[in-house]
Coordinates of C-alpha atoms in Angstrom, one line a residue:
M488 CA 20.0 32.9 3.6
L489 CA 18.0 33.0 6.6
A490 CA 14.1 32.4 4.9
L491 CA 16.1 29.2 3.4
G492 CA 16.7 27.7 6.8
F493 CA 13.4 28.8 8.0
L494 CA 11.6 27.1 5.1
C495 CA 13.9 23.7 5.9
L496 CA 12.5 24.2 9.5
Q497 CA 9.0 23.7 8.2
A498 CA 9.4 21.0 6.4
L499 CA 11.2 19.1 9.1
A500 CA 8.7 20.1 11.4
R501 CA 5.9 18.4 9.4
E502 CA 5.1 14.8 10.1
N503 CA 4.9 12.4 7.5
P504 CA 1.4 11.6 6.8
Y505 CA 1.5 8.1 6.9
D506 CA 3.6 8.4 10.1
A507 CA 0.9 10.0 11.5
L508 CA -1.7 7.7 9.9
G509 CA 0.4 4.5 11.6
K510 CA 0.0 6.6 14.6
M511 CA -3.1 6.6 14.9
L512 CA -3.7 3.2 14.2
E513 CA -1.2 1.3 16.3
P514 CA -3.4 1.2 19.3
W515 CA -6.1 -0.8 17.2
E516 CA -3.0 -3.2 16.2
S517 CA -4.0 -4.6 19.7
V518 CA -7.4 -5.1 19.5
L519 CA -7.2 -6.8 15.7
A520 CA -3.9 -8.4 16.1
G521 CA -2.2 -11.7 17.9
E522 CA -3.4 -13.5 21.0
S523 CA -5.1 -12.3 24.4
K524 CA -3.9 -13.3 27.6
S525 CA -6.5 -11.2 29.8
G526 CA -9.8 -12.5 26.9
P527 CA -11.8 -11.4 24.1
R528 CA -10.3 -7.6 23.1
A529 CA -12.9 -5.5 21.2
V530 CA -13.8 -1.8 19.7
R531 CA -16.6 -0.2 18.8
G532 CA -16.7 3.5 16.9
D533 CA -19.0 5.4 14.5
L534 CA -17.7 7.4 12.0
V535 CA -19.2 10.4 10.2
L536 CA -18.7 12.0 7.0
V537 CA -18.7 15.7 7.7
S538 CA -16.8 17.5 4.3
L539 CA -14.4 16.0 1.6
T540 CA -13.0 17.5 -1.6
G541 CA -15.5 16.8 -4.1
M542 CA -17.5 15.2 -2.0
R543 CA -21.8 15.3 -3.5
P544 CA -23.8 16.8 -1.1
A545 CA -25.9 13.8 -0.8
L546 CA -23.1 12.1 1.4
A547 CA -22.8 14.8 3.9
G548 CA -23.6 13.4 7.4
A549 CA -23.2 9.5 6.2
A550 CA -22.5 7.5 8.9
V551 CA -20.8 4.3 9.4
T552 CA -21.3 2.1 12.7
F553 CA -18.8 -0.5 13.2
A554 CA -17.6 -3.7 15.9
V555 CA -14.8 -5.9 16.4
Q556 CA -13.8 -8.6 18.3
S557 CA -10.8 -10.7 18.2
P558 CA -11.0 -12.9 16.5
D559 CA -13.9 -13.4 15.0
K560 CA -16.4 -11.4 15.6
F561 CA -17.2 -8.3 13.1
F562 CA -20.4 -6.0 12.5
L563 CA -20.7 -3.2 10.2
R564 CA -23.6 -0.5 9.2
A565 CA -22.6 1.9 6.5
P566 CA -25.3 3.6 3.5
A567 CA -24.7 1.8 0.0
I568 CA -26.6 2.3 -3.2
G569 CA -29.2 4.4 -1.2
E570 CA -29.8 2.5 1.6
E571 CA -28.5 1.4 4.8
V572 CA -27.0 -2.0 4.8
A573 CA -25.7 -4.4 7.9
M574 CA -23.3 -7.0 8.0
G575 CA -21.4 -9.2 10.5
R576 CA -19.8 -12.4 11.5
D577 CA -19.7 -14.7 14.3
G578 CA -17.4 -17.2 14.0
Q579 CA -18.0 -19.2 10.6
R580 CA -21.7 -17.3 10.4
A581 CA -21.8 -14.3 8.1
W582 CA -24.7 -12.2 6.7
V583 CA -25.5 -9.3 5.3
A584 CA -29.0 -7.9 5.4
P585 CA -30.5 -4.7 4.5
G586 CA -31.8 -1.9 6.8
K587 CA -31.1 -0.6 10.2

């Protein structure tokens, strides 16, 4: 009986993965959604793929660079089809280009 209670407590202590993801993404909402009284908001980041179950060795260390400025600026640089591709948007202008 004690072991069953311990297992139940462990199950309750684990956070739902979707709740954890929501908590992680919540600060980004203020950058990506809504109006700001203090001017444009922006965020920039770099993501690197370290490991993934079943990942091809060639993908190890793949990096993605991104930048977003609300409401209409966006930049992304990532590997695609064997080379690096950059894409962006500035207002009504959008572009995609190979290379760095």
